Short mmCIF file of C-alpha atoms and ligand atoms in Angstrom, two decimals:
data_model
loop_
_atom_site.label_atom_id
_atom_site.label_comp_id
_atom_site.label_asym_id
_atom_site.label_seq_id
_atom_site.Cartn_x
_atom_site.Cartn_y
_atom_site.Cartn_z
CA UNK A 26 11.13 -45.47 -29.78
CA UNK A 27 12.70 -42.10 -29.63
CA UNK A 28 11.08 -39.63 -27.90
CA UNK A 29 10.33 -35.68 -29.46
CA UNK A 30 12.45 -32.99 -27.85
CA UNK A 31 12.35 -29.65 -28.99
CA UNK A 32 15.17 -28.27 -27.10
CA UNK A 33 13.55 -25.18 -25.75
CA UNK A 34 13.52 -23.60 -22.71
CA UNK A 35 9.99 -24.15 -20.90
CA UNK A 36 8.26 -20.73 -20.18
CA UNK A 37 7.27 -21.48 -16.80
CA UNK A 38 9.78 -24.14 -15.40
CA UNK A 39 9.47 -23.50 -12.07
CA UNK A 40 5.80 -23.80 -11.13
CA UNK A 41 5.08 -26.74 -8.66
CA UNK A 42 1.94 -28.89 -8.59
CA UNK A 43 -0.56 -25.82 -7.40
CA UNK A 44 -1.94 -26.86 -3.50
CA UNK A 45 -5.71 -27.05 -4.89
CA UNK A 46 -4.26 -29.95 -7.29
CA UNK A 47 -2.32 -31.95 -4.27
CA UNK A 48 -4.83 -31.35 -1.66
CA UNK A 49 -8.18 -32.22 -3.99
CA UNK A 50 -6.03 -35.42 -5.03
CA UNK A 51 -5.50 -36.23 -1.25
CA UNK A 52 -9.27 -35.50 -0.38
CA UNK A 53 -10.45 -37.51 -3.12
CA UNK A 54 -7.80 -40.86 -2.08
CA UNK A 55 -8.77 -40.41 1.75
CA UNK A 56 -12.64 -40.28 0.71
CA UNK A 57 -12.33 -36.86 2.83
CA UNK A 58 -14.59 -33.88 2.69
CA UNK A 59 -12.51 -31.50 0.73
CA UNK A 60 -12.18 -28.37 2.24
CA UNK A 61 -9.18 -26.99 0.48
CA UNK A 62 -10.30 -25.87 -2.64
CA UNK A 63 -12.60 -22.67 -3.49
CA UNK A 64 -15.69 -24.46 -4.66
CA UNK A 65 -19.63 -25.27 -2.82
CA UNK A 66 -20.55 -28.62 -1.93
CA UNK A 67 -24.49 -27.61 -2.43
CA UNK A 68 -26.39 -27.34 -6.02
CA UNK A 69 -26.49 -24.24 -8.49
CA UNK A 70 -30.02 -22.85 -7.89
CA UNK A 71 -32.10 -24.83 -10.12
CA UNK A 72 -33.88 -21.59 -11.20
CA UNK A 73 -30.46 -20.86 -12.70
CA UNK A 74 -30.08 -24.40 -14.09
CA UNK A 75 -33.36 -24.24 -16.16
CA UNK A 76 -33.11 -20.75 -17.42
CA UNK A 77 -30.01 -22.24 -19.13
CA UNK A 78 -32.29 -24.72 -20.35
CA UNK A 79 -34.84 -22.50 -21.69
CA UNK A 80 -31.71 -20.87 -23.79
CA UNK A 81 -30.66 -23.78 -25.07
CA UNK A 82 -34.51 -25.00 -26.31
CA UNK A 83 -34.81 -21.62 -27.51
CA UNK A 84 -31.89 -21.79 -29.84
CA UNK A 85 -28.92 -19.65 -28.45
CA UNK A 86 -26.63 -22.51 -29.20
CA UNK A 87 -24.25 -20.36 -31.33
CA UNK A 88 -21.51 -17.97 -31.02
CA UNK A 89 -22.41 -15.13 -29.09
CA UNK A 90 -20.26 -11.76 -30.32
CA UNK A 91 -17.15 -11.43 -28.94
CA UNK A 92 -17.57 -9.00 -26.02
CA UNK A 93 -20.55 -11.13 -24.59
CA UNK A 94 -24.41 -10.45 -25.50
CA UNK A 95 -25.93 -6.70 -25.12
CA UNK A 96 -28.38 -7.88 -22.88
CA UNK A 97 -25.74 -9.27 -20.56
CA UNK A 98 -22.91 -6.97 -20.60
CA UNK A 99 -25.94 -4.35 -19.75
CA UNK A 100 -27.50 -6.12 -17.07
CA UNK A 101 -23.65 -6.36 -15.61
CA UNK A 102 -22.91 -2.70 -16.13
CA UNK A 103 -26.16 -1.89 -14.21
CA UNK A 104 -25.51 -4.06 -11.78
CA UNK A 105 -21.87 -2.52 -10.82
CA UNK A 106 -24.01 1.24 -11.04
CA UNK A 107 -26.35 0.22 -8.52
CA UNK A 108 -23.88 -1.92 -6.14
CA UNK A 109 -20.88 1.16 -6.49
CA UNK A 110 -22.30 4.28 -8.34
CA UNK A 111 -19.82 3.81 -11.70
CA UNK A 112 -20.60 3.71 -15.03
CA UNK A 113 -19.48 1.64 -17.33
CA UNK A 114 -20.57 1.23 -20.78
CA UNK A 115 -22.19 -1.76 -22.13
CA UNK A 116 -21.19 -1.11 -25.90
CA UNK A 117 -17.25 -0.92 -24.96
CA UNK A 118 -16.10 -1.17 -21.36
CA UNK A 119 -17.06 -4.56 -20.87
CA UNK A 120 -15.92 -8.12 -22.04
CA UNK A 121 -17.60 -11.59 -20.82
CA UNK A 122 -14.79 -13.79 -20.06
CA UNK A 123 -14.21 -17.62 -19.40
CA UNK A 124 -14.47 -17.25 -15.41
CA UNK A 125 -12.67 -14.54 -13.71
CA UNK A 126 -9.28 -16.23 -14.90
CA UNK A 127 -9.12 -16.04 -18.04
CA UNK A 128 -10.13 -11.90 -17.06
CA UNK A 129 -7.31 -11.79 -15.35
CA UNK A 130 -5.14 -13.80 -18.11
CA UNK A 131 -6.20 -11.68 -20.65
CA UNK A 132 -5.88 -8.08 -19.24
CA UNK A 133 -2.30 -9.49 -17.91
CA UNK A 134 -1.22 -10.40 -21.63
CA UNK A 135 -2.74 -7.15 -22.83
CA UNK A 136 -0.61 -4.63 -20.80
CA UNK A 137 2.35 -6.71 -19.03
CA UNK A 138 5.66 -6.49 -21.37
CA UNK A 139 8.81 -8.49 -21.10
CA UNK A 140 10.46 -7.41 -18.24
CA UNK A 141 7.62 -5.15 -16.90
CA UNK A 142 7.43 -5.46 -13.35
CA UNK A 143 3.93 -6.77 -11.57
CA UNK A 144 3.33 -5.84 -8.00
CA UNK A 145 1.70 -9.28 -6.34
CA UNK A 146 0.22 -9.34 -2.77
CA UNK A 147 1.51 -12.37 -1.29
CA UNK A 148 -0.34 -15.00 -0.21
CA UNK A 149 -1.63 -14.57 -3.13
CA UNK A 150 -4.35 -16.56 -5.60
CA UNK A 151 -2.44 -18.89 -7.78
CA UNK A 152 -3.07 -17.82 -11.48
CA UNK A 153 -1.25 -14.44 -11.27
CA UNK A 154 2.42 -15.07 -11.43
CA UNK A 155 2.30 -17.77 -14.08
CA UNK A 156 0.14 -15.30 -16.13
CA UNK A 157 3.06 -12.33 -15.57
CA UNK A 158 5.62 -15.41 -15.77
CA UNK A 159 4.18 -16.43 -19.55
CA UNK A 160 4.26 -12.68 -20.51
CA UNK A 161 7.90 -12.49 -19.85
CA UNK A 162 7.12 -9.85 -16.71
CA UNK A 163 8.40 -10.00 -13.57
CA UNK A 164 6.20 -10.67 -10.22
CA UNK A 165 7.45 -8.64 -7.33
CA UNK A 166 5.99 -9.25 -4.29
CA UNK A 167 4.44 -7.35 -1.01
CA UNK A 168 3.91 -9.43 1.76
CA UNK A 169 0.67 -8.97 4.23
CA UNK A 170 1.44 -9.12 7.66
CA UNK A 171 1.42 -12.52 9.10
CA UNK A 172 -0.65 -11.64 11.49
CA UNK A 173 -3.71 -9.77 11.11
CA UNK A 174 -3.15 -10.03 7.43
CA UNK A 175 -3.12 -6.40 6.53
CA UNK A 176 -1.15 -4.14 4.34
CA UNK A 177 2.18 -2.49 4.93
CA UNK A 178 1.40 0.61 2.59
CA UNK A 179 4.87 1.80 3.02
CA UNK A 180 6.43 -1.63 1.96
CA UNK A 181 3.95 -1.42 -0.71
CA UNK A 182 5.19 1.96 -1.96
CA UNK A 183 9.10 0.56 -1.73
CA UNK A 184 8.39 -1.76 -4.66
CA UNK A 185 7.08 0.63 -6.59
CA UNK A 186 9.74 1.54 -9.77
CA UNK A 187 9.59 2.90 -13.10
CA UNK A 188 9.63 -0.36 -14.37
CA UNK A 189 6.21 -0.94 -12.70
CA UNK A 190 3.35 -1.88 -15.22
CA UNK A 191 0.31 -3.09 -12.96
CA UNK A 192 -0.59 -3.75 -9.40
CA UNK A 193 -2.26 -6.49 -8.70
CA UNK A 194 -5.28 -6.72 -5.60
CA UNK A 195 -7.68 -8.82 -4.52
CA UNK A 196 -10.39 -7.81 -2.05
CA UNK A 197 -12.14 -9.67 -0.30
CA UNK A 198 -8.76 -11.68 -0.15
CA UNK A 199 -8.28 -15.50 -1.09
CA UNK A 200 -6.83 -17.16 1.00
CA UNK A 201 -6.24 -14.69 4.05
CA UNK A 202 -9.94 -14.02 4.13
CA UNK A 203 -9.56 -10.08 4.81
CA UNK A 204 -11.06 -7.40 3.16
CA UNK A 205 -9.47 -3.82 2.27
CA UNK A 206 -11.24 -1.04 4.40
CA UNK A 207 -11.90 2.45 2.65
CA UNK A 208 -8.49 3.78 4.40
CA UNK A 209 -6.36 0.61 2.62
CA UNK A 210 -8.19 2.33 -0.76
CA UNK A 211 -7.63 5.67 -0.36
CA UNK A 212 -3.71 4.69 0.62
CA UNK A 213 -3.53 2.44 -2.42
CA UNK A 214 -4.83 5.74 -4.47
CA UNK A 215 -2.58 7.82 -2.68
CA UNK A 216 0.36 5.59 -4.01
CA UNK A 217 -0.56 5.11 -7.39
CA UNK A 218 -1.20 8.95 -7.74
CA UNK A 219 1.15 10.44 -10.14
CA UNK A 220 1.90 6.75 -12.07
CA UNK A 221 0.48 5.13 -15.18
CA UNK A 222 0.51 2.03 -13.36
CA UNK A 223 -2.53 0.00 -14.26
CA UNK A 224 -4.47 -1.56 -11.73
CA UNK A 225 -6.23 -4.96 -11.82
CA UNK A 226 -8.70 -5.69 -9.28
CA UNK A 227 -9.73 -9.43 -8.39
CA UNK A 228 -12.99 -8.92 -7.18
CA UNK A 229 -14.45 -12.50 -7.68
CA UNK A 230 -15.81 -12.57 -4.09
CA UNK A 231 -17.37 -9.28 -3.95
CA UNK A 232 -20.57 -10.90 -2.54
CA UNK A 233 -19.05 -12.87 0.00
CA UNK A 234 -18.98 -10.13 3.00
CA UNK A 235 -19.64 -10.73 6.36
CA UNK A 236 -20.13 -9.15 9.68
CA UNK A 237 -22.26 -5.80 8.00
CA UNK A 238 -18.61 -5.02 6.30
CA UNK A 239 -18.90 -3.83 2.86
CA UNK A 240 -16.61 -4.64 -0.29
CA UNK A 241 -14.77 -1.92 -1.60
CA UNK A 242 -15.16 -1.93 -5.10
CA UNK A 243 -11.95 -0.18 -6.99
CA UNK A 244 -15.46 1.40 -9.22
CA UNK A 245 -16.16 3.20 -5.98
CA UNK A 246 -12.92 4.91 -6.51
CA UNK A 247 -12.85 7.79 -8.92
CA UNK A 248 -9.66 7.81 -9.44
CA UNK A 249 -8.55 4.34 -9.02
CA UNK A 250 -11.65 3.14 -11.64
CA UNK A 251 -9.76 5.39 -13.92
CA UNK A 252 -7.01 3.04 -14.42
CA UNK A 253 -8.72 -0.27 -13.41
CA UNK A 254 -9.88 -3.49 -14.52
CA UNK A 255 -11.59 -5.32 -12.72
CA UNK A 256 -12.13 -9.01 -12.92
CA UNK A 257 -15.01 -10.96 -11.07
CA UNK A 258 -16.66 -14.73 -11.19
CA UNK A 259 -20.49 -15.63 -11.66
CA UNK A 260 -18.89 -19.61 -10.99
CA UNK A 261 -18.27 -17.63 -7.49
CA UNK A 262 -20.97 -15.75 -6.72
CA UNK A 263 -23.71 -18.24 -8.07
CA UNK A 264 -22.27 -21.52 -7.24
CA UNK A 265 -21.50 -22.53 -10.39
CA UNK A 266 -17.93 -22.86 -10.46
CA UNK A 267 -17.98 -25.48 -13.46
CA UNK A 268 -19.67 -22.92 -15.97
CA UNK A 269 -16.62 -20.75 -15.90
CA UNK A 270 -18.82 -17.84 -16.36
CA UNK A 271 -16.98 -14.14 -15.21
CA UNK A 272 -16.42 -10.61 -17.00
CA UNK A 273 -14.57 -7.65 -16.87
CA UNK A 274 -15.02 -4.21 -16.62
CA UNK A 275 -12.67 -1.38 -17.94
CA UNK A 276 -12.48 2.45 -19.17
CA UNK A 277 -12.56 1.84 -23.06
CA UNK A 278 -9.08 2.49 -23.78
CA UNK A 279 -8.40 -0.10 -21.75
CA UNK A 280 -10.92 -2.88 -22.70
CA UNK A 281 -9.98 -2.02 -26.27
CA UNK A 282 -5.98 -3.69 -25.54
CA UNK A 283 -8.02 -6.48 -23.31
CA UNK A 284 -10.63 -7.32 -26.17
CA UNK A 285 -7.48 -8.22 -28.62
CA UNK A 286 -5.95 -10.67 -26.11
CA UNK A 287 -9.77 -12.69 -25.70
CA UNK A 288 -10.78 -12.16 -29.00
CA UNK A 289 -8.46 -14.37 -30.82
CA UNK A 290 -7.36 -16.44 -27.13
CA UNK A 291 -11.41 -17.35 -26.46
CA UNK A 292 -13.43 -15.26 -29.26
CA UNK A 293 -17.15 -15.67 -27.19
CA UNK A 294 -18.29 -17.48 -24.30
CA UNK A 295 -21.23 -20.12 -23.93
CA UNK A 296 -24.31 -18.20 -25.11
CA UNK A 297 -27.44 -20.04 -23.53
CA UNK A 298 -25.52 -19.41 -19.84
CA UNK A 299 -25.01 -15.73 -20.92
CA UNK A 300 -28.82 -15.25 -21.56
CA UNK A 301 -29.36 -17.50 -18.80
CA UNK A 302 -27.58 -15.14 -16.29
CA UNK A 303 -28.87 -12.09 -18.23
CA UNK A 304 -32.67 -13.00 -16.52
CA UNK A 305 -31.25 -13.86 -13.24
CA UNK A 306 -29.60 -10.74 -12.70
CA UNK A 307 -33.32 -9.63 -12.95
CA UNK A 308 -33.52 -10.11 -9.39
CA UNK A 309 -31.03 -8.47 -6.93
CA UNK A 310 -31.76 -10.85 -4.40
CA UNK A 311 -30.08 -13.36 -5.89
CA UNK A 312 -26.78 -12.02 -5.08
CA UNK A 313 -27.74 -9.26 -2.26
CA UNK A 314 -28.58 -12.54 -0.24
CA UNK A 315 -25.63 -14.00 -0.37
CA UNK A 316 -23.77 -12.34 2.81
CA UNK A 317 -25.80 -13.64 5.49
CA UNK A 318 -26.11 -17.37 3.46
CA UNK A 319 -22.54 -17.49 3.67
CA UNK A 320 -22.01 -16.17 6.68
CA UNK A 321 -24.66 -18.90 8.26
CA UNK A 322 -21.82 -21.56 7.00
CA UNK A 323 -18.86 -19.57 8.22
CA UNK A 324 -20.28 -19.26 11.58
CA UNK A 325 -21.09 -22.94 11.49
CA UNK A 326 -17.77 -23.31 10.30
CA UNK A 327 -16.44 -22.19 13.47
CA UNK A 328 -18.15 -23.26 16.56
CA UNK A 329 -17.35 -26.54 15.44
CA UNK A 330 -13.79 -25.31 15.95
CA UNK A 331 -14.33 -23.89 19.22
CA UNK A 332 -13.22 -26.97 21.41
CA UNK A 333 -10.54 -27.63 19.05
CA UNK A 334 -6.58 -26.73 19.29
CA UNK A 335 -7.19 -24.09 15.88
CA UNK A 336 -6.96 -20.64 16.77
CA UNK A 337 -8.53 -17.82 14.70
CA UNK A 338 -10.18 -14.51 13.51
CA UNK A 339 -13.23 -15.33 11.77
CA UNK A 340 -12.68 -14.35 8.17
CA UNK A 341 -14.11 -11.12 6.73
CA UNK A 342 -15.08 -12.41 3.44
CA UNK A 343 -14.59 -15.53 0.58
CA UNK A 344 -14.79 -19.49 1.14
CA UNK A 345 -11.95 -19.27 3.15
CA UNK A 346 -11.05 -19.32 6.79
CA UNK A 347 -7.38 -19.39 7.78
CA UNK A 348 -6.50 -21.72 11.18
CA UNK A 349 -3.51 -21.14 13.37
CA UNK A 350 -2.36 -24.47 14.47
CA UNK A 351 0.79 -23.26 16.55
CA UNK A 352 -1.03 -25.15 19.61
CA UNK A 353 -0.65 -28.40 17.54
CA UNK A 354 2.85 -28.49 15.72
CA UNK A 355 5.66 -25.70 15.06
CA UNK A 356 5.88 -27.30 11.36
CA UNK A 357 4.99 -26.36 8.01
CA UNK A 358 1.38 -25.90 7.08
CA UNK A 359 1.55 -28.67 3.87
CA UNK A 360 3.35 -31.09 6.18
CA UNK A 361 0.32 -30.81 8.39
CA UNK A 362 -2.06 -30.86 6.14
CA UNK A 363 -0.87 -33.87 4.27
CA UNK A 364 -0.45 -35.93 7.57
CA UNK A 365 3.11 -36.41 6.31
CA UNK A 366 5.50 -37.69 8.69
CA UNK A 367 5.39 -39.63 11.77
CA UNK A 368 4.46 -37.06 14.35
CA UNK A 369 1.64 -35.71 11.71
CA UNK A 370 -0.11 -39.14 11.23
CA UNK A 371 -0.35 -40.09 14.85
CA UNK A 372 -1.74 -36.30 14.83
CA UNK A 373 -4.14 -37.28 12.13
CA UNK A 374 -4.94 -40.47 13.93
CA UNK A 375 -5.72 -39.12 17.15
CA UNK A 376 -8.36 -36.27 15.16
CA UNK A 377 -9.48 -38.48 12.61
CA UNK A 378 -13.00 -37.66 14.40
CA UNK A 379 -12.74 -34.24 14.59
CA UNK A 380 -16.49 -33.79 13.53
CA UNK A 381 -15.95 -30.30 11.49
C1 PLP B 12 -9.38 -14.81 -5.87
C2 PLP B 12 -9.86 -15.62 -7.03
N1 PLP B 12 -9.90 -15.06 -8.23
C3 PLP B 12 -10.33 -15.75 -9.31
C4 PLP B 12 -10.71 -17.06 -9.21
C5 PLP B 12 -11.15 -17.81 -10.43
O1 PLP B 12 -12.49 -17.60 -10.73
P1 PLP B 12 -13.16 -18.37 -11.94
O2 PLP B 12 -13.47 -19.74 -11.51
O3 PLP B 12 -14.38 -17.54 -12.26
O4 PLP B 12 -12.18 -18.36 -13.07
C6 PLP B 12 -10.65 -17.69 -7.96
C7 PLP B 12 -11.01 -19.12 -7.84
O5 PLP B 12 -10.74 -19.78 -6.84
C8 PLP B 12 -10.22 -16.96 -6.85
O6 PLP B 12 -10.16 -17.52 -5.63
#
């Protein structure tokens, strides 16, 4: 049988297998916990769970508009007031989105033109250049420091051109595990000052802070919230990564471009999780809590690491803690990870026991 070829030229040829993909794969072969991907191994609170319930036996089992219900985009925009003094309105400056990706899909394809240059932080989360990619613009890239993982604000400003269309952040940062400080903010102002650049700010661990730190909301920002969206993750913050529940938040004139993309990409999100979420914003604790629980398992995290060969600085924020493992090997990370040559599976062998 022939097969169908339609001779065209595929948008995003040159994307590998993303890491989450290969490494879940691996956990799931080697029965081994699976540490490698951003998602909790403990239940959604079951208060959560049945108020999602209570939607559905009440009948919200319909379209809900387009921009998300009232209830919920208000509870969200009061919510962001309280946590960073901004307002936002409820009626037009912000959108319920499928998770935080599809946020940051949509407000890509809404202002990034062919040949519009990005500005990506590398490392960086892995659904940002194939978004830019698919929109025909072009990722440039700023890289942290491989050490302390911080900014080089003057490399940062190098990359700036006229072709620049948005920057791209992502505090507290996946995978490095830092957070930007109120200097990195007022330097990332500083730069943008004078542009139209638009700024998109991944913000989908905003309650995952540790150490008495505090996340620095772009909404804190007068002049950054100005020309900011910013994109966050109820999957994150309420350990419900399988709902795909997120939103984001924009001055109007920019949520109007971002509404066109999701309403005819997505047109409304599940309803009976919106007015599910909509009564458990109800209580603050529910996400003011969340530091110190985390922290808890980060800490755990690493005293088990202690005796080992890892070296580290305990991460400032997210899932993620990054391990040096220059005691161990001078080769590449994936190579290690994957246990994939000789010299890796004896290593593997030897810490097959490593009781983390
Ligand atoms: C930095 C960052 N942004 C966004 C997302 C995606 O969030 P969601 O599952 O709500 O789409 C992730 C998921 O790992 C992430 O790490």
């Amino acid at each position: 049988m022939k097969s169908f070829t339609s001779n065209h030229t595929p948008k995003l040829h040159n994307l590998p297998t993303s890491i989450f993909t290969i490494m879940s794969r691996l956990a799931a072969k080697h029965n081994a916990i699976n540490i490698s991907q951003g998602f909790p191994d403990f239940d959604t609170d079951p208060i959560l769970v049945e108020l999602v319930a209570e939607a559905m036996r009440a009948g919200h089992n319909q379209y809900a508009p387009m921009a998300g219900i009232y209830s919920f985009r208000e509870a969200i925009c009061q919510k962001i007031d309280s946590l960073y003094g901004a307002t936002y309105h409820p009626e037009s400056e912000v959108t319920v989105t499928v998770g935080a990706t599809e946020a940051i899909y949509s407000s890509i394809s809404a202002f990034v033109s062919v040949g519009e240059e990005v500005i990506v932080i590398k490392p960086a989360y892995d659904c940002y250049e194939p978004a830019i990619l698919a929109n025909g613009g072009i990722p440039v890239f700023v890289q942290l420091n491989n050490i302390d993982f911080k900014m080089d604000w003057e490399d940062f400003r190098s990359k700036i051109t006229s072709k620049t269309r948005m920057v791209i952040i992502n505090t507290p940062h996946n995978p490095s595990g830092t957070i930007f400080s109120p200097e990195d903010m007022h330097q990332l102002q500083d730069a943008l000052k004078g542009t139209n650049i638009i700024l998109l700010s991944d913000e989908a661990y905003e309650h995952i802070v540790f150490d008495g730190l505090t996340h620095e909301s772009v909404a804190k920002y007068p002049e950054l919230f100005l020309r900011s969206v910013i994109c966050a993750s109820f999957g994150k913050t309420f350990h419900a990564t399988g709902w795909k529940m997120g939103y984001c938040v924009a001055p109007i004139e920019l949520m109007k471009e971002i509404q066109k993309i999701h309403e005819f990409n997505v047109f409304s999100v599940s309803h009976p999780m919106q007015r599910a979420l909509t009564e458990y914003l109800k209580t603050p604790d529910h996400y003011l809590a969340l530091n110190t629980f985390f922290q808890k398992k980060r800490d755990l995290f690493l005293d088990g690491l202690k005796t080992s060969r890892f070296t580290y600085t305990p991460s400032q924020g997210t899932y993620f803690q990054l391990l040096n493992y220059s005691k161990i090997t001078e080769e590449n990370d994936v190579a290690l990870a994957t246990c994939e040559t000789i010299n890796y599976r004896k290593w593997c062998g030897e810490y097959s026991n490593f009781g983390i």
